[in-house]
Every structure is written in C-alpha cells, then in structure tokens.
mmCIF file of C-alpha atoms in Angstrom:
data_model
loop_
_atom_site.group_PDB
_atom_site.id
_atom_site.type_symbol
_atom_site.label_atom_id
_atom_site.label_comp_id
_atom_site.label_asym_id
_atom_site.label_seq_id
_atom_site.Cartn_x
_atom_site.Cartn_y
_atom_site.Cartn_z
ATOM 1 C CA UNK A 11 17.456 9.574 7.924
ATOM 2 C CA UNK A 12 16.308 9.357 11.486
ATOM 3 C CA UNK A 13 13.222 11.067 10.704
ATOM 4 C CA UNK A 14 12.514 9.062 7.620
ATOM 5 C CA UNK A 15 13.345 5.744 9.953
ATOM 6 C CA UNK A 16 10.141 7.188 12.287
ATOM 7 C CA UNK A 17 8.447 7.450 9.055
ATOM 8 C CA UNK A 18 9.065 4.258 8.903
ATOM 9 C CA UNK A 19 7.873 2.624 12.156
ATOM 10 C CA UNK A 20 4.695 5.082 11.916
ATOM 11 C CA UNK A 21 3.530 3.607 8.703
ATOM 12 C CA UNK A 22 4.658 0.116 9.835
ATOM 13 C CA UNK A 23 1.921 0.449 13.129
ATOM 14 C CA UNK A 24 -0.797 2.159 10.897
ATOM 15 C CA UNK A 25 -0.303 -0.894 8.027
ATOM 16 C CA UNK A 26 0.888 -3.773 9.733
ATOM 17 C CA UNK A 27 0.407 -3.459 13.596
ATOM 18 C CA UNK A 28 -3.007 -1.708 13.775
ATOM 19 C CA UNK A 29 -5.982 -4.452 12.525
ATOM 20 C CA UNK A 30 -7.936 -1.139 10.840
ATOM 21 C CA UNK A 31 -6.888 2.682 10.053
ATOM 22 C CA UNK A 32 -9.063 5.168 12.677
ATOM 23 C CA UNK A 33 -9.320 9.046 12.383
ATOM 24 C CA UNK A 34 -5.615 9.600 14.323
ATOM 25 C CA UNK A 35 -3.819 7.447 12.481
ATOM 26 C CA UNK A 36 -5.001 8.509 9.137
ATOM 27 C CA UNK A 37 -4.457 11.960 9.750
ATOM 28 C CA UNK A 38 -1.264 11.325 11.657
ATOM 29 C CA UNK A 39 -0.167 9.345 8.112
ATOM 30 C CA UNK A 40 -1.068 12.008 6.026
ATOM 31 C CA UNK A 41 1.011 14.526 7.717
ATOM 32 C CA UNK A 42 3.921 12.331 7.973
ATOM 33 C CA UNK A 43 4.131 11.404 4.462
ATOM 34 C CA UNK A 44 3.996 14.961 3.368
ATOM 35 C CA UNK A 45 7.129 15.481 5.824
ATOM 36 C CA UNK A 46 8.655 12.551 4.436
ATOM 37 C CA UNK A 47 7.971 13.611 1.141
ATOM 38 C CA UNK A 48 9.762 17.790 2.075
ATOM 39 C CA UNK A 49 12.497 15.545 3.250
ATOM 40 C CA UNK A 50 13.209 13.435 0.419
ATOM 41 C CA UNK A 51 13.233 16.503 -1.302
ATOM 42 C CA UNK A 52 16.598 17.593 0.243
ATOM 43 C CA UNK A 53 20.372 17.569 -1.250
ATOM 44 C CA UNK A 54 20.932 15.759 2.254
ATOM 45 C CA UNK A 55 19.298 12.918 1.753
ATOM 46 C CA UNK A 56 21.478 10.071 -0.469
ATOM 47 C CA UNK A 57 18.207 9.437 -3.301
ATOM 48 C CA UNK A 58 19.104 5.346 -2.926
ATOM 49 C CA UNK A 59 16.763 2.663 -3.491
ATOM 50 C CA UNK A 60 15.051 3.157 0.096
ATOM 51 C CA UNK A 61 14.601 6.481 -0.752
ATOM 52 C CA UNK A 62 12.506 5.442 -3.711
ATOM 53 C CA UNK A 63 10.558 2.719 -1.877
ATOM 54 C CA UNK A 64 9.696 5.383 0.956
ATOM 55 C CA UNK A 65 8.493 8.076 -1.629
ATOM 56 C CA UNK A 66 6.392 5.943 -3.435
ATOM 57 C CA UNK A 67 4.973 4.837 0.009
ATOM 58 C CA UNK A 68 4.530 8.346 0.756
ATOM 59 C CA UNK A 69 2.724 9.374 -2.260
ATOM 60 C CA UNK A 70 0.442 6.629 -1.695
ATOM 61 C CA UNK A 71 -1.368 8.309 0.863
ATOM 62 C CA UNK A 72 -2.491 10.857 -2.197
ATOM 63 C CA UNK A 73 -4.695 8.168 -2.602
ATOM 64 C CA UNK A 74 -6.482 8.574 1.225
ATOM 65 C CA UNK A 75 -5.975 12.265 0.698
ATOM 66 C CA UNK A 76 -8.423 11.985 -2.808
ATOM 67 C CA UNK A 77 -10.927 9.853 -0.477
ATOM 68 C CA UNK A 78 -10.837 11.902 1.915
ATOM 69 C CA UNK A 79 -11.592 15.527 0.146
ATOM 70 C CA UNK A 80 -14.478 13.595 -2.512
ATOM 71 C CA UNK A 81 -16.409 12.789 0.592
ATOM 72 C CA UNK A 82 -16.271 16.418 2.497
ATOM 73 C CA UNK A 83 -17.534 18.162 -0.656
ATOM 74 C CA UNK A 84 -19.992 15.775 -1.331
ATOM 75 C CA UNK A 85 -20.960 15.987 2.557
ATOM 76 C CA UNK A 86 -20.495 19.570 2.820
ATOM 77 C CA UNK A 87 -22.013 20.897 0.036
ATOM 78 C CA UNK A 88 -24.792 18.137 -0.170
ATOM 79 C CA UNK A 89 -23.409 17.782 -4.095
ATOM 80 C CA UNK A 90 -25.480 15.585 -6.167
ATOM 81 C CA UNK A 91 -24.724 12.360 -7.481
ATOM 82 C CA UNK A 92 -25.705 10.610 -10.552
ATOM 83 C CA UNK A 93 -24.212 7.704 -9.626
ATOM 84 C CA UNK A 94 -23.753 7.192 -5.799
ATOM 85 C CA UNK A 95 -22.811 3.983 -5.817
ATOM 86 C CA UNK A 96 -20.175 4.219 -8.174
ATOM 87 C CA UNK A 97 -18.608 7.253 -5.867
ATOM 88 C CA UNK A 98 -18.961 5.165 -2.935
ATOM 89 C CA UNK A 99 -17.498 2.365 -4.201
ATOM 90 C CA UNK A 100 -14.388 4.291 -5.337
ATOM 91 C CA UNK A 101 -13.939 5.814 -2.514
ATOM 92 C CA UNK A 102 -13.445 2.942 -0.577
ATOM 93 C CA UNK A 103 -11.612 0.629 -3.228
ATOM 94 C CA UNK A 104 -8.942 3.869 -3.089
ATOM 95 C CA UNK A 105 -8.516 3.521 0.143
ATOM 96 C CA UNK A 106 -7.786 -0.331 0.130
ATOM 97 C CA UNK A 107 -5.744 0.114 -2.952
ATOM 98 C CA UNK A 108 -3.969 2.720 -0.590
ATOM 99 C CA UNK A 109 -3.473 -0.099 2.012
ATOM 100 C CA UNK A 110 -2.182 -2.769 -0.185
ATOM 101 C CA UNK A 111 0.101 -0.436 -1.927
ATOM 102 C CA UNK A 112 1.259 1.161 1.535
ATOM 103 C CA UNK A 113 1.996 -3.276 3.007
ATOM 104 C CA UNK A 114 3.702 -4.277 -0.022
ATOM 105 C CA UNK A 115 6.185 -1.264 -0.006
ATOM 106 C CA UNK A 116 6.482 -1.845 3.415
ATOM 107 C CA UNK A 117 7.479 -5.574 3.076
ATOM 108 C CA UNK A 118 10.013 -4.404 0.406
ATOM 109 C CA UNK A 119 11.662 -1.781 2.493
ATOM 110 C CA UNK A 120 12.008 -4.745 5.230
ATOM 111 C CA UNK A 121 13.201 -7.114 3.005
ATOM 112 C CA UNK A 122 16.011 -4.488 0.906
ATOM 113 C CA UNK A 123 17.207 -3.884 4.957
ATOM 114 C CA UNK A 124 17.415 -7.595 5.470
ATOM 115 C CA UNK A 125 19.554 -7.918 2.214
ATOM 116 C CA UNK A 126 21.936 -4.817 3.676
ATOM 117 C CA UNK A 127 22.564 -6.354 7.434
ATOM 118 C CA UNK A 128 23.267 -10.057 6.557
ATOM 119 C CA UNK A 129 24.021 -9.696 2.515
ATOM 120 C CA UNK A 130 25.338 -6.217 2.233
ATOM 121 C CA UNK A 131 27.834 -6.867 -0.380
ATOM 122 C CA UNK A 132 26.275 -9.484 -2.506
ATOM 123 C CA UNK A 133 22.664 -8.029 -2.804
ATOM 124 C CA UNK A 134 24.730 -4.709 -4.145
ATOM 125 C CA UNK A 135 23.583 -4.991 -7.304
ATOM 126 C CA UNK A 136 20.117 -6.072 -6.327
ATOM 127 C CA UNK A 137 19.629 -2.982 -4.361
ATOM 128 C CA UNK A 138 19.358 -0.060 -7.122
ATOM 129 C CA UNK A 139 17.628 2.825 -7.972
ATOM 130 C CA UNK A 140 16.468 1.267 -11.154
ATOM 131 C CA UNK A 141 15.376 -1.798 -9.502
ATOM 132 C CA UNK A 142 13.413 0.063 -6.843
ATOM 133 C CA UNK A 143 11.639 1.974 -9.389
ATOM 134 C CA UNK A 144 10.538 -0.801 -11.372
ATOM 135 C CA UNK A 145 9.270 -2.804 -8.168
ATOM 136 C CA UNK A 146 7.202 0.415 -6.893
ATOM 137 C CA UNK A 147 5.691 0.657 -10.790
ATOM 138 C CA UNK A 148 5.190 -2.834 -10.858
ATOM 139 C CA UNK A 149 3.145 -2.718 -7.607
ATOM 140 C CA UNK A 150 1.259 0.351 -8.264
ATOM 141 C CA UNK A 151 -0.016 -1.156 -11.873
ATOM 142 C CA UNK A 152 -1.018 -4.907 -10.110
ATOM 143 C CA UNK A 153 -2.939 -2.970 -7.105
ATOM 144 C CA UNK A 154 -4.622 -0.491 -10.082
ATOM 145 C CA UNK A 155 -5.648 -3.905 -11.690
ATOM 146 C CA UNK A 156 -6.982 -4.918 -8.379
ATOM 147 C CA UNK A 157 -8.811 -1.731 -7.635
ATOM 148 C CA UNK A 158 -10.540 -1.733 -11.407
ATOM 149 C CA UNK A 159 -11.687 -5.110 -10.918
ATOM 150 C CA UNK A 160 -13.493 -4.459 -7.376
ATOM 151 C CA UNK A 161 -14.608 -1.008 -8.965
ATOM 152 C CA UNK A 162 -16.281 -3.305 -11.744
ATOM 153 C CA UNK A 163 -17.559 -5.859 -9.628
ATOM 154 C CA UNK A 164 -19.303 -2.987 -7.025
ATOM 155 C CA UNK A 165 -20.704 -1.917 -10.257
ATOM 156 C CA UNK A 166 -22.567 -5.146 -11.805
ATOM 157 C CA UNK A 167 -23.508 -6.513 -7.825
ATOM 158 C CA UNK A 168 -25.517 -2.755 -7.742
ATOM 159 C CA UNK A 169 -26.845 -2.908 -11.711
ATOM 160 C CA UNK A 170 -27.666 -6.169 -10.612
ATOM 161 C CA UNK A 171 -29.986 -5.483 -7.652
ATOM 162 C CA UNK A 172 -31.541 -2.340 -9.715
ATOM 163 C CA UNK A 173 -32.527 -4.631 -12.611
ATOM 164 C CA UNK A 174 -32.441 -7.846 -14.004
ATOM 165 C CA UNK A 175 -29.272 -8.612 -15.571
ATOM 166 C CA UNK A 176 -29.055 -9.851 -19.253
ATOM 167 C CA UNK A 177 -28.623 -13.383 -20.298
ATOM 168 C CA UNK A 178 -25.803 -11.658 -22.430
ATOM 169 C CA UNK A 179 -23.917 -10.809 -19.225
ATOM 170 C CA UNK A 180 -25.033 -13.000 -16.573
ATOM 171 C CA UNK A 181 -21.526 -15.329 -17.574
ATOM 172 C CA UNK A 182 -19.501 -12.074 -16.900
ATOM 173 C CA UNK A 183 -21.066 -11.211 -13.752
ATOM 174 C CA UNK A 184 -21.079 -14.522 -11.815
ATOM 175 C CA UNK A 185 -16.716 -14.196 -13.622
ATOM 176 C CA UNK A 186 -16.046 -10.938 -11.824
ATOM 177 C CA UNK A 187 -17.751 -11.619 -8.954
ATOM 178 C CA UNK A 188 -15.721 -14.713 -8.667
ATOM 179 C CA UNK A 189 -12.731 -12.902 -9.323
ATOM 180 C CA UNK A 190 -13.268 -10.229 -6.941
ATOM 181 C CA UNK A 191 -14.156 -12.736 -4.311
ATOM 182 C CA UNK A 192 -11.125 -14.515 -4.963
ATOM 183 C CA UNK A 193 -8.713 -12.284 -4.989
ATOM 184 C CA UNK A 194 -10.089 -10.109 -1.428
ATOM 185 C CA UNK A 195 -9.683 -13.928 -0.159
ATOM 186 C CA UNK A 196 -5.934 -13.686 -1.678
ATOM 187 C CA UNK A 197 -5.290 -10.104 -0.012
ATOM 188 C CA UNK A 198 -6.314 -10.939 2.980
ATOM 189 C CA UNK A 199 -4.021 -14.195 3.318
ATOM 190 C CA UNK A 200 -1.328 -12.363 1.927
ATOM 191 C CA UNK A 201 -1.935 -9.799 4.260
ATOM 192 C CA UNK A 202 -1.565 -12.032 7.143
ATOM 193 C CA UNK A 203 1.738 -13.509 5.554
ATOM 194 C CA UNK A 204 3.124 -9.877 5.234
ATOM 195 C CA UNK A 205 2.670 -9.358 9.011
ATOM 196 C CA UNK A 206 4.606 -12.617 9.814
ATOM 197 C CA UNK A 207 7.245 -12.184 7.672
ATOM 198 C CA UNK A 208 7.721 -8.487 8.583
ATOM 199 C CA UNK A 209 8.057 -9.163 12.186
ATOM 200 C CA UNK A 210 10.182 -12.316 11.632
ATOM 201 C CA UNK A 211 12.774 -10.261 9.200
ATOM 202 C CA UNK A 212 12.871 -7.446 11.883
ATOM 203 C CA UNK A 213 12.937 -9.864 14.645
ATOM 204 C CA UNK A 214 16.342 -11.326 12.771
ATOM 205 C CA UNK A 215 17.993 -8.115 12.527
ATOM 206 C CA UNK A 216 17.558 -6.793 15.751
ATOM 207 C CA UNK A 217 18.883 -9.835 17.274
ATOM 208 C CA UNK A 218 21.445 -9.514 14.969
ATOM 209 C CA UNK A 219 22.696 -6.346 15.767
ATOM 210 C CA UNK A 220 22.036 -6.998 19.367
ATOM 211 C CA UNK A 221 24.610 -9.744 19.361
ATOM 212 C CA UNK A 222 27.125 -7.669 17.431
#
C-alpha cells in the first residue's frame, strides 16, 4: 500500500500540480502505472474500492502509451497517411481523454479517503467494489463521448478548410463546433475546480490527523 500511496502522489503532481505533462513525467507515469498495475496484481493487496479506482487510473495511461507508439512508427518509418489529420487529431484527443480520465479518478480517490477519515462508518456502504466499478465505467464512457465529439469536430473544422461545406451540413458543423467549444470551456473550469477541491479535501485530512 505504501507504494501504491506514491503512486498516488506521483499521478496527483503529473495531473493536478504540474500545469502540462513534459517528457519525464510522462515516462515517469507510464512506468509507475505498470508497477502499480504488477502490484494490484498481488494476493497482498486487499482488491477494495481504492484498489479499483487506482487500476482504472493506471490503465488509463494505455491511452498515452497508444499515442505514444502511433507517432514513433509513423515518425520512424516515415509510414504514410491517408488521412493525417484524422491521426493527428486522435492522437492528441487520446491524450486529453487520458488527462481527464486520469483528474476525475483522482478526485474520486480523494474524495472515497475523505469519506474513510471523517465518515468511516457511515459512508461503508458507499465505499464498494461495485460502486467503484460503476463510477470508473461511468467516467470512462462520458470522457469516450467527449473524445468522439472533439475527434468529429477536428474532422469537419479540416473538411471544412479543404472544401466548401454543404448547405446540407453547414447546421451540423457550426452544432459540433459549438459543442466542442463548449464543453473544452467546461473541462477546463472543471479542471480548475478539481485542483481546489483536491487540495482543500487533502488540506482537511492532514490537519485532521495532525491534530489527532
């Protein structure tokens, strides 16, 4: 549990501290998710609902790791691309559906340890395996929504500078690019919000515990 609590306070400072990923982080995340995810594996560890939040967290990064190897082989083997725009575009809305999945798991792990140091026994039956499960599902199908509807706005802002766009679907472009807009406005202020509330929960408990 100790390393899982570095884990932890790695992916906390590569999410929620640091205002952009760089080259050590990501590659320090990687790695540490893989350990987290060898350790998980083990009859030691209690599988309770912080286990599950943590190993969805950590199977996130498959996401960067996806990103990551697409753009070598392309690089590195100068492989052509019928549709470069549509690669690049993927590649990068993987990585910020990587990000949003990686802050909302986050918050949850922060809030489930909030509910066990000031609520432990009445947030019991709250804080279950089945429960945890269902949130991590829940988020990874809302932040697949998300990424589909950048992927598809990407895709009709580059049709649209190619060639002129049909009368047919100008009313569905100027939609999803309102939508898109809209809702990298909404991530971004809930981003913010995640980093306040994060430090104020953590703030609570270690005064907490400090006073105990």
């Amino acid at each position: 549990m100790k390393d899982l609590r570095r884990y932890l306070v790695l992916k906390y400072i590569q999410y929620l501290v640091l205002s952009s990923s760089n080259a050590v982080s990501t590659f320090l995340g990687l790695l540490s998710s893989l350990y987290a995810i060898i350790i998980l594996q083990s009859a030691k560890v209690s599988f309770k609902s912080t286990a599950v939040l943590i190993s969805s967290l950590a199977k996130a990064d498959i996401l960067v790791s996806v990103s990551i190897v697409a753009e070598m082989v392309v690089q590195t083997f100068s492989v052509s691309i019928s549709s470069p725009v549509f690669t690049s575009a993927l590649l990068q809305n993987l990585l910020t559906a990587n990000t949003h999945i990686s802050c909302l798991l986050l918050s949850c792990v922060a809030f489930e340890a909030y509910l066990i140091t000031f609520f432990p026994t009445d947030s019991r039956h709250f804080r279950t395996v089945k429960n945890a499960r269902l949130t991590s599902r829940i988020i990874w199908i809302l932040v697949t929504a998300e990424c589909a509807l950048f992927q598809a706005d990407d895709l009709l802002k580059a049709s649209s500078t190619s060639a002129p766009i049909h009368s047919r679907y100008a009313l569905l472009f100027h939609v999803s690019s309102m939508t898109a807009a809209l809702l990298r406005s909404l991530s971004y202020i809930l981003g913010i919000l995640l980093r306040i509330v994060n430090v104020y929960i953590y703030y609570k408990i270690f005064f907490s515990m400090d006073h105990q």
